[in-house]
Amino acid sequence: PSIMVENRQPFQEIVEHLITVHNRKRILFVAGPDGWQDAIEREEGYCAALDAHQIPFRPELVIHGDFRREVAYLAMLEFLVSGVEFDAVAAANDESASGVLEALRKSGKRIPEDVALTGFDNKSFIAEYMTPKLTTVNAPTLDVGRAAGRQLVKLVNNGRVDDKILLPTEVIIRQSCGCQ
């Protein structure tokens, strides 16, 4: 049995927001850890958004942030040296987005004027207090814990549980994408 949050559709939605509202076409994807289901589904959403708008997937516009601030920071610094042009960053989680933000600022880039930025998770200690505030996807992590507790009680009481529970998420638009 598994309890997951919706990843693919909201990630596609947030990337499409960058494309349709802010006219961003060269969107860097900061991937999560290899093999993690959340990371895989978020990358699928990224690719689906590009495909829906006839924007070719470019492997040079993917770096690995590993869902960690420090890793994303160093990967972004290395990417910036490459000279590959980009106008937005869609990070697979807020931790990675915070590392990217720091690297972009260090290089003199302005958010969102030069580079739009999005994350995923809506970690309040990161997303709401970043400057600018981070456009992200609200993943109901507390509800995952509650659902797991309910599943455990069901297992103890009846010996059966739901195979898969998929909890909804919500895109939260803030200033880092270019919206005011």
Short mmCIF file of N, CA, C and O in Angstrom, two decimals, residues 26-27 61 79 82-87:
data_model
loop_
_atom_site.label_atom_id
_atom_site.label_comp_id
_atom_site.label_asym_id
_atom_site.label_seq_id
_atom_site.Cartn_x
_atom_site.Cartn_y
_atom_site.Cartn_z
N ARG A 26 12.65 28.52 -22.21
CA ARG A 26 13.87 27.76 -21.92
C ARG A 26 13.92 27.53 -20.42
O ARG A 26 14.58 28.25 -19.68
N ILE A 27 13.17 26.50 -20.00
CA ILE A 27 12.95 26.25 -18.58
C ILE A 27 13.87 25.13 -18.10
O ILE A 27 13.78 23.99 -18.56
N LEU A 61 19.09 21.18 -20.31
CA LEU A 61 18.30 22.01 -19.40
C LEU A 61 17.77 21.19 -18.22
O LEU A 61 16.74 21.51 -17.63
N PHE A 79 26.06 24.83 -13.62
CA PHE A 79 25.27 25.06 -14.82
C PHE A 79 25.50 26.47 -15.35
O PHE A 79 25.63 26.67 -16.56
N SER A 82 28.29 26.94 -17.66
CA SER A 82 28.17 26.31 -18.98
C SER A 82 27.75 27.30 -20.06
O SER A 82 27.99 27.06 -21.25
N GLY A 83 27.08 28.37 -19.68
CA GLY A 83 26.64 29.36 -20.65
C GLY A 83 25.36 28.99 -21.39
O GLY A 83 24.93 29.72 -22.28
N VAL A 84 24.72 27.88 -21.03
CA VAL A 84 23.46 27.48 -21.65
C VAL A 84 22.39 28.50 -21.25
O VAL A 84 22.24 28.82 -20.07
N GLU A 85 21.67 29.01 -22.25
CA GLU A 85 20.66 30.02 -21.99
C GLU A 85 19.40 29.41 -21.39
O GLU A 85 18.98 28.31 -21.77
N PHE A 86 18.79 30.12 -20.44
CA PHE A 86 17.54 29.71 -19.82
C PHE A 86 16.85 30.95 -19.29
O PHE A 86 17.47 31.98 -19.07
N ASP A 87 15.53 30.86 -19.13
CA ASP A 87 14.79 32.02 -18.63
C ASP A 87 13.90 31.69 -17.43
O ASP A 87 13.20 32.56 -16.90
#
